[in-house]
């Protein structure tokens, strides 16, 4: 069997959820969209089901997978419904819907429903992606409130730059939120992971942690609270071949690495088709049998190469960690022209092995 796999530490996931919930100071929806950022939405939701206040996913398709797996807690659709025909299904499966655009308000006005649908009305407080404009927000809330079959429950918004801790934009978005929602009833939900960790003034009734649940810091630099997170995924494989090369020899496609001295090169059974970044730089950290090592040469589809020169004990069968318990994913990101979000979501083909 190919030795590549992703170990998923469910105890770490629960630890990170508890930290997120405590920082938020209220309730927290665990964001498990995109198959829980590559960690497997069903198993992650099952691991959190007893303590999570609920879950958030992108769309009804993702929510139904969770319901079919027996998840009973509230589930919020972050993009809401895409067409009126989904509305009966939302009620049938007890799903909550974000309403982010005037056309969705209109659909609700002309679609009677047998029971009230719980709705989170989203404000565009400055990200300019989804959300009702600040000047129209209160009117949209009142229109939903007037419908017997709709229950507007939560005033929500989303930050564009909360991961930039010295950026004034987050405070501006908070001010816009306060102004646009003033005087309206209902609870509030604003915080994603970087806001939970970095902007305590943004706390509300419902937090929406995603990335931090998986134990990866949203910040480019070190951060005391983010340091309390525990990595959930450990991506690993093994050395399947070893080359002893003299100085001046190229390794792999495009000769992206040329040996400067006699070098032992280990070939590891894991490549970009498994989700490892194709353009990770020479020197990107790995751990070889638990000790720090480095990537050399361009990553191939099914394999990558590491420098074993300082690892005389290592050879065929040695375990190589690409990121996880020993190699912070953020360090791989920093050398790979990608983001932590995309790094995790890209993981595929490798079996997910659950622990805890
Ligand atoms: C994905 C998403 C989140 C979670 O964001 P993280 O940065 O991963 O914590 C929260 N809210 C909304 C609306 C989202 O789309």
CSV table of C-alpha atoms and ligand atoms in Angstrom, one decimal:
chain,number,residue,atom,x,y,z
A,1,UNK,CA,0.0,0.0,0.0
A,2,UNK,CA,1.2,3.5,-0.8
A,3,UNK,CA,2.3,5.0,2.5
A,4,UNK,CA,1.0,8.5,1.9
A,5,UNK,CA,-1.8,9.5,4.4
A,6,UNK,CA,-3.3,12.4,6.4
A,7,UNK,CA,-3.7,11.7,10.1
A,8,UNK,CA,-6.6,13.6,11.6
A,9,UNK,CA,-6.4,14.3,15.3
A,10,UNK,CA,-10.0,14.7,16.5
A,11,UNK,CA,-8.9,15.6,20.1
A,12,UNK,CA,-7.0,18.5,18.6
A,13,UNK,CA,-10.1,19.5,16.7
A,14,UNK,CA,-12.2,19.5,19.9
A,15,UNK,CA,-9.5,21.5,21.7
A,16,UNK,CA,-9.4,24.1,19.0
A,17,UNK,CA,-13.2,24.3,18.9
A,18,UNK,CA,-13.3,24.9,22.7
A,19,UNK,CA,-10.7,27.7,22.4
A,20,UNK,CA,-12.7,29.3,19.6
A,21,UNK,CA,-15.9,29.2,21.6
A,22,UNK,CA,-14.2,30.6,24.7
A,23,UNK,CA,-12.7,33.5,22.8
A,24,UNK,CA,-16.0,34.3,21.1
A,25,UNK,CA,-17.7,34.5,24.5
A,26,UNK,CA,-21.0,33.1,23.2
A,27,UNK,CA,-21.9,30.3,20.9
A,28,UNK,CA,-19.9,29.0,17.9
A,29,UNK,CA,-20.8,27.4,14.6
A,30,UNK,CA,-18.0,25.1,13.5
A,31,UNK,CA,-17.4,25.9,9.9
A,32,UNK,CA,-17.0,22.6,8.0
A,33,UNK,CA,-17.5,23.7,4.4
A,34,UNK,CA,-15.3,22.3,1.7
A,35,UNK,CA,-15.3,18.9,3.4
A,36,UNK,CA,-14.1,20.6,6.6
A,37,UNK,CA,-11.2,22.3,4.9
A,38,UNK,CA,-10.0,18.9,3.6
A,39,UNK,CA,-10.3,17.1,6.9
A,40,UNK,CA,-13.6,15.2,6.2
A,41,UNK,CA,-16.8,17.0,7.1
A,42,UNK,CA,-18.8,14.0,8.4
A,43,UNK,CA,-16.1,12.7,10.8
A,44,UNK,CA,-15.2,16.2,12.0
A,45,UNK,CA,-18.9,17.1,12.6
A,46,UNK,CA,-19.4,13.8,14.4
A,47,UNK,CA,-16.4,14.5,16.6
A,48,UNK,CA,-17.9,17.9,17.5
A,49,UNK,CA,-21.6,17.0,17.6
A,50,UNK,CA,-22.0,16.8,21.3
A,51,UNK,CA,-20.3,20.1,22.1
A,52,UNK,CA,-20.7,22.3,19.0
A,53,UNK,CA,-23.7,24.7,19.0
A,54,UNK,CA,-24.0,24.0,15.3
A,55,UNK,CA,-22.2,23.9,12.0
A,56,UNK,CA,-21.8,26.1,8.9
A,57,UNK,CA,-21.4,24.9,5.3
A,58,UNK,CA,-21.4,26.7,2.0
A,59,UNK,CA,-24.5,25.1,0.4
A,60,UNK,CA,-27.4,22.7,0.8
A,61,UNK,CA,-25.5,19.9,-0.8
A,62,UNK,CA,-22.9,20.0,1.9
A,63,UNK,CA,-25.6,20.2,4.6
A,64,UNK,CA,-27.5,17.2,3.3
A,65,UNK,CA,-24.3,15.1,3.5
A,66,UNK,CA,-24.2,16.0,7.2
A,67,UNK,CA,-27.9,15.3,7.8
A,68,UNK,CA,-27.6,12.0,6.1
A,69,UNK,CA,-24.7,11.1,8.4
A,70,UNK,CA,-27.0,11.7,11.4
A,71,UNK,CA,-25.8,15.2,12.4
A,72,UNK,CA,-28.8,16.8,14.2
A,73,UNK,CA,-27.4,20.2,15.4
A,74,UNK,CA,-28.3,23.4,13.6
A,75,UNK,CA,-26.6,23.9,10.2
A,76,UNK,CA,-26.3,27.3,8.6
A,77,UNK,CA,-25.9,27.7,4.8
A,78,UNK,CA,-23.4,30.5,4.4
A,79,UNK,CA,-24.4,31.3,0.8
A,80,UNK,CA,-28.1,30.7,1.6
A,81,UNK,CA,-30.4,29.2,-1.1
A,82,UNK,CA,-29.6,29.5,-4.8
A,83,UNK,CA,-33.2,29.2,-6.0
A,84,UNK,CA,-36.7,29.1,-4.5
A,85,UNK,CA,-37.1,25.4,-5.1
A,86,UNK,CA,-34.6,24.7,-2.2
A,87,UNK,CA,-36.8,26.4,0.4
A,88,UNK,CA,-39.0,23.4,1.3
A,89,UNK,CA,-35.8,21.2,1.6
A,90,UNK,CA,-34.3,23.7,4.0
A,91,UNK,CA,-37.3,23.4,6.2
A,92,UNK,CA,-37.5,19.6,5.9
A,93,UNK,CA,-33.9,19.2,6.9
A,94,UNK,CA,-34.0,21.9,9.5
A,95,UNK,CA,-31.4,24.2,7.9
A,96,UNK,CA,-30.8,27.8,8.6
A,97,UNK,CA,-30.2,30.1,5.7
A,98,UNK,CA,-28.1,33.2,5.2
A,99,UNK,CA,-29.9,35.9,3.2
A,100,UNK,CA,-27.3,38.1,1.5
A,101,UNK,CA,-29.0,39.7,-1.4
A,102,UNK,CA,-32.2,41.6,-2.2
A,103,UNK,CA,-33.2,38.9,-4.7
A,104,UNK,CA,-33.3,36.4,-1.8
A,105,UNK,CA,-35.6,38.7,0.2
A,106,UNK,CA,-37.9,38.9,-2.8
A,107,UNK,CA,-38.0,35.1,-3.3
A,108,UNK,CA,-38.9,34.7,0.4
A,109,UNK,CA,-41.7,37.3,0.0
A,110,UNK,CA,-43.4,35.4,-2.8
A,111,UNK,CA,-42.8,31.9,-1.5
A,112,UNK,CA,-45.1,30.9,1.3
A,113,UNK,CA,-43.8,28.2,3.6
A,114,UNK,CA,-45.6,25.9,6.0
A,115,UNK,CA,-43.3,26.7,8.9
A,116,UNK,CA,-40.9,29.7,9.7
A,117,UNK,CA,-37.5,29.5,8.1
A,118,UNK,CA,-34.7,30.8,10.4
A,119,UNK,CA,-32.6,33.4,8.5
A,120,UNK,CA,-29.3,35.1,9.2
A,121,UNK,CA,-29.4,38.5,7.4
A,122,UNK,CA,-26.0,39.4,6.1
A,123,UNK,CA,-24.7,42.9,5.9
A,124,UNK,CA,-22.0,44.0,3.5
A,125,UNK,CA,-20.0,46.1,6.0
A,126,UNK,CA,-17.1,46.7,3.6
A,127,UNK,CA,-15.9,43.4,2.1
A,128,UNK,CA,-18.1,44.0,-1.0
A,129,UNK,CA,-18.7,40.3,-1.7
A,130,UNK,CA,-22.0,39.1,-0.2
A,131,UNK,CA,-24.4,41.1,1.9
A,132,UNK,CA,-27.1,43.8,1.9
A,133,UNK,CA,-25.8,47.3,1.7
A,134,UNK,CA,-25.6,49.3,4.9
A,135,UNK,CA,-28.3,51.8,3.9
A,136,UNK,CA,-30.8,49.1,2.8
A,137,UNK,CA,-30.1,46.7,5.7
A,138,UNK,CA,-32.7,47.8,8.3
A,139,UNK,CA,-35.4,47.9,5.6
A,140,UNK,CA,-34.5,44.3,4.5
A,141,UNK,CA,-34.7,43.2,8.1
A,142,UNK,CA,-38.2,44.7,8.5
A,143,UNK,CA,-39.4,43.1,5.3
A,144,UNK,CA,-38.3,39.7,6.5
A,145,UNK,CA,-39.8,40.3,10.0
A,146,UNK,CA,-43.1,41.1,8.4
A,147,UNK,CA,-43.3,37.6,6.8
A,148,UNK,CA,-45.0,35.0,8.9
A,149,UNK,CA,-42.9,32.2,7.4
A,150,UNK,CA,-39.5,33.9,8.0
A,151,UNK,CA,-37.7,34.4,11.3
A,152,UNK,CA,-34.8,36.8,10.9
A,153,UNK,CA,-32.7,35.7,13.9
A,154,UNK,CA,-29.1,36.9,13.5
A,155,UNK,CA,-27.4,40.0,12.1
A,156,UNK,CA,-24.2,38.9,10.5
A,157,UNK,CA,-21.3,40.3,8.6
A,158,UNK,CA,-17.9,39.1,7.4
A,159,UNK,CA,-14.4,40.7,7.6
A,160,UNK,CA,-12.1,41.1,4.6
A,161,UNK,CA,-8.8,41.8,6.4
A,162,UNK,CA,-9.1,40.6,10.0
A,163,UNK,CA,-5.8,38.7,9.5
A,164,UNK,CA,-4.0,42.0,9.2
A,165,UNK,CA,-3.8,43.0,12.8
A,166,UNK,CA,-2.5,46.5,12.1
A,167,UNK,CA,-5.2,47.3,9.5
A,168,UNK,CA,-7.8,50.0,10.2
A,169,UNK,CA,-10.3,48.4,7.9
A,170,UNK,CA,-11.6,45.9,10.5
A,171,UNK,CA,-12.6,48.6,12.9
A,172,UNK,CA,-14.3,50.5,10.0
A,173,UNK,CA,-16.3,47.4,9.2
A,174,UNK,CA,-17.3,47.1,12.9
A,175,UNK,CA,-18.5,50.7,12.9
A,176,UNK,CA,-20.5,50.1,9.8
A,177,UNK,CA,-22.0,47.0,11.4
A,178,UNK,CA,-23.0,49.0,14.5
A,179,UNK,CA,-24.5,51.8,12.5
A,180,UNK,CA,-26.5,49.6,10.0
A,181,UNK,CA,-27.9,47.3,12.7
A,182,UNK,CA,-28.7,49.8,15.4
A,183,UNK,CA,-32.1,49.4,16.9
A,184,UNK,CA,-32.8,46.1,15.2
A,185,UNK,CA,-33.6,43.0,17.4
A,186,UNK,CA,-31.8,39.7,17.0
A,187,UNK,CA,-28.4,38.3,17.8
A,188,UNK,CA,-25.1,39.1,16.1
A,189,UNK,CA,-22.4,37.1,14.3
A,190,UNK,CA,-19.2,38.7,12.9
A,191,UNK,CA,-16.1,36.7,13.9
A,192,UNK,CA,-14.2,34.3,11.6
A,193,UNK,CA,-10.9,32.8,12.9
A,194,UNK,CA,-8.6,35.8,12.6
A,195,UNK,CA,-11.2,38.0,14.3
A,196,UNK,CA,-11.7,35.6,17.2
A,197,UNK,CA,-7.9,35.5,17.7
A,198,UNK,CA,-7.1,39.1,17.0
A,199,UNK,CA,-10.1,41.4,17.4
A,200,UNK,CA,-11.8,40.8,20.8
A,201,UNK,CA,-13.9,43.9,20.2
A,202,UNK,CA,-15.7,42.1,17.4
A,203,UNK,CA,-17.2,39.4,19.6
A,204,UNK,CA,-20.9,38.7,19.2
A,205,UNK,CA,-23.5,36.1,20.0
A,206,UNK,CA,-22.3,33.5,17.4
A,207,UNK,CA,-18.7,33.0,16.3
A,208,UNK,CA,-18.0,31.3,13.0
A,209,UNK,CA,-14.5,29.7,13.3
A,210,UNK,CA,-13.1,27.8,10.3
A,211,UNK,CA,-9.4,27.7,9.8
A,212,UNK,CA,-8.5,27.8,13.5
A,213,UNK,CA,-10.6,24.6,14.2
A,214,UNK,CA,-8.0,22.8,12.1
A,215,UNK,CA,-5.2,24.2,14.2
A,216,UNK,CA,-3.6,26.5,11.6
A,217,UNK,CA,-2.9,30.2,12.4
A,218,UNK,CA,-4.5,32.7,10.1
A,219,UNK,CA,-1.6,35.2,10.8
A,220,UNK,CA,1.6,35.5,8.9
A,221,UNK,CA,3.5,36.2,12.1
A,222,UNK,CA,3.6,34.5,15.5
A,223,UNK,CA,0.6,35.1,17.8
A,224,UNK,CA,0.2,34.1,21.4
A,225,UNK,CA,-3.4,32.9,21.1
A,226,UNK,CA,-2.8,31.2,17.8
A,227,UNK,CA,0.1,29.4,19.4
A,228,UNK,CA,-2.5,27.6,21.7
A,229,UNK,CA,-4.0,25.9,18.6
A,230,UNK,CA,-3.1,22.2,18.0
A,231,UNK,CA,-2.6,21.1,14.4
A,232,UNK,CA,-5.3,18.6,13.4
A,233,UNK,CA,-3.9,17.2,10.1
A,234,UNK,CA,-0.5,15.6,9.8
A,235,UNK,CA,0.3,14.8,6.2
A,236,UNK,CA,3.0,12.1,5.9
A,237,UNK,CA,4.5,9.5,3.6
A,238,UNK,CA,7.7,7.5,3.4
A,239,UNK,CA,11.0,7.4,1.5
A,240,UNK,CA,10.7,4.8,-1.3
A,241,UNK,CA,14.1,5.3,-3.0
A,242,UNK,CA,17.5,6.9,-2.2
A,243,UNK,CA,20.1,8.4,-4.6
A,244,UNK,CA,23.7,9.2,-3.7
A,245,UNK,CA,24.7,12.0,-6.0
A,246,UNK,CA,28.1,13.9,-6.5
A,247,UNK,CA,28.2,17.7,-6.6
A,248,UNK,CA,26.8,19.4,-9.6
A,249,UNK,CA,23.9,16.9,-10.4
A,250,UNK,CA,20.4,18.1,-11.1
A,251,UNK,CA,17.4,16.5,-9.3
A,252,UNK,CA,13.9,16.2,-10.8
A,253,UNK,CA,12.0,18.2,-13.4
A,254,UNK,CA,13.6,21.3,-14.7
A,255,UNK,CA,16.7,20.8,-12.7
A,256,UNK,CA,15.2,23.1,-10.1
A,257,UNK,CA,17.8,21.9,-7.6
A,258,UNK,CA,21.4,21.1,-8.4
A,259,UNK,CA,23.6,19.5,-5.7
A,260,UNK,CA,26.3,21.7,-4.3
A,261,UNK,CA,28.2,18.9,-2.6
A,262,UNK,CA,27.8,15.1,-2.5
A,263,UNK,CA,24.2,14.7,-1.5
A,264,UNK,CA,21.9,11.8,-0.5
A,265,UNK,CA,18.5,12.4,-1.9
A,266,UNK,CA,15.4,10.6,-0.7
A,267,UNK,CA,12.3,10.1,-2.9
A,268,UNK,CA,9.0,10.4,-1.0
A,269,UNK,CA,5.7,9.0,-2.2
A,270,UNK,CA,3.6,12.1,-2.1
A,271,UNK,CA,3.2,14.8,-4.7
A,272,UNK,CA,1.1,17.7,-5.9
A,273,UNK,CA,-1.8,15.4,-6.9
A,274,UNK,CA,-2.1,14.7,-3.2
A,275,UNK,CA,-2.3,18.4,-2.4
A,276,UNK,CA,1.3,19.3,-1.6
A,277,UNK,CA,2.1,22.6,-3.3
A,278,UNK,CA,3.8,22.1,-6.6
A,279,UNK,CA,5.8,25.3,-6.3
A,280,UNK,CA,7.1,24.8,-2.8
A,281,UNK,CA,10.6,26.3,-2.7
A,282,UNK,CA,13.9,24.4,-2.2
A,283,UNK,CA,14.4,24.3,1.5
A,284,UNK,CA,10.8,24.1,2.5
A,285,UNK,CA,10.8,22.3,5.9
A,286,UNK,CA,9.8,18.7,6.4
A,287,UNK,CA,10.5,16.2,9.2
A,288,UNK,CA,12.4,13.0,8.5
A,289,UNK,CA,11.9,10.3,11.1
A,290,UNK,CA,11.0,13.2,13.5
A,291,UNK,CA,14.0,15.4,12.8
A,292,UNK,CA,14.0,18.7,10.8
A,293,UNK,CA,14.8,18.3,7.1
A,294,UNK,CA,14.2,20.1,3.8
A,295,UNK,CA,12.6,19.7,0.4
A,296,UNK,CA,14.9,19.8,-2.6
A,297,UNK,CA,13.9,19.9,-6.3
A,298,UNK,CA,10.5,20.5,-7.9
A,299,UNK,CA,7.6,18.6,-6.5
A,300,UNK,CA,6.2,16.0,-9.0
A,301,UNK,CA,2.6,14.7,-9.3
A,302,UNK,CA,3.1,11.6,-7.2
A,303,UNK,CA,6.5,12.2,-5.5
A,304,UNK,CA,8.8,14.8,-4.0
A,305,UNK,CA,12.5,14.7,-3.0
A,306,UNK,CA,14.2,15.6,0.3
A,307,UNK,CA,17.8,16.0,1.3
A,308,UNK,CA,18.9,13.1,3.5
A,309,UNK,CA,22.6,14.2,3.7
A,310,UNK,CA,22.2,15.2,7.4
A,311,UNK,CA,20.1,12.1,8.1
A,312,UNK,CA,22.5,9.2,7.9
A,313,UNK,CA,20.1,6.9,9.7
A,314,UNK,CA,17.3,7.6,7.2
A,315,UNK,CA,16.7,5.5,4.2
A,316,UNK,CA,13.9,3.6,2.4
A,317,UNK,CA,11.0,3.3,4.8
A,318,UNK,CA,11.8,6.5,6.7
A,319,UNK,CA,8.7,8.5,7.7
A,320,UNK,CA,8.5,12.0,6.2
A,321,UNK,CA,6.1,14.6,7.6
A,322,UNK,CA,5.1,17.3,5.2
A,323,UNK,CA,3.2,19.3,7.7
A,324,UNK,CA,1.3,18.8,10.9
A,325,UNK,CA,2.4,18.0,14.5
A,326,UNK,CA,6.1,18.8,13.8
A,327,UNK,CA,6.1,21.0,10.7
A,328,UNK,CA,3.7,24.0,11.0
A,329,UNK,CA,1.5,24.2,7.9
A,330,UNK,CA,2.1,28.0,8.0
A,331,UNK,CA,5.9,27.4,7.3
A,332,UNK,CA,5.0,25.4,4.2
A,333,UNK,CA,2.6,28.1,3.2
A,334,UNK,CA,5.3,30.8,3.6
A,335,UNK,CA,7.5,29.1,1.0
A,336,UNK,CA,4.8,28.0,-1.4
A,337,UNK,CA,2.9,30.8,-3.0
A,338,UNK,CA,-0.3,29.6,-1.5
A,339,UNK,CA,-2.5,30.2,1.6
A,340,UNK,CA,-3.2,28.0,4.6
A,341,UNK,CA,-6.8,27.7,3.4
A,342,UNK,CA,-5.9,26.4,0.0
A,343,UNK,CA,-3.1,24.2,1.4
A,344,UNK,CA,-5.6,22.3,3.5
A,345,UNK,CA,-8.5,22.3,1.0
A,346,UNK,CA,-6.2,20.9,-1.7
A,347,UNK,CA,-5.5,17.6,0.1
A,348,UNK,CA,-6.9,14.7,-1.8
A,349,UNK,CA,-6.1,11.1,-2.9
A,350,UNK,CA,-4.5,10.3,0.4
A,351,UNK,CA,-6.6,8.3,2.9
A,352,UNK,CA,-7.7,10.3,5.9
A,353,UNK,CA,-6.9,8.3,9.1
A,354,UNK,CA,-8.8,9.4,12.2
A,355,UNK,CA,-7.4,9.4,15.7
A,356,UNK,CA,-8.9,10.4,19.0
B,1,LIG,C1,-15.5,30.4,5.5
B,1,LIG,C2,-16.3,31.4,6.4
B,1,LIG,C3,-16.0,31.5,7.7
B,1,LIG,C4,-14.8,30.8,8.4
B,1,LIG,O1,-13.7,31.6,8.1
B,1,LIG,P1,-12.2,31.2,8.7
B,1,LIG,O2,-11.3,32.3,8.3
B,1,LIG,O3,-11.8,29.9,8.1
B,1,LIG,O4,-12.4,31.1,10.2
B,1,LIG,C5,-16.8,32.4,8.5
B,1,LIG,N1,-17.8,33.1,7.9
B,1,LIG,C6,-18.1,33.0,6.6
B,1,LIG,C7,-19.2,33.8,6.0
B,1,LIG,C8,-17.3,32.2,5.8
B,1,LIG,O5,-17.6,32.1,4.5
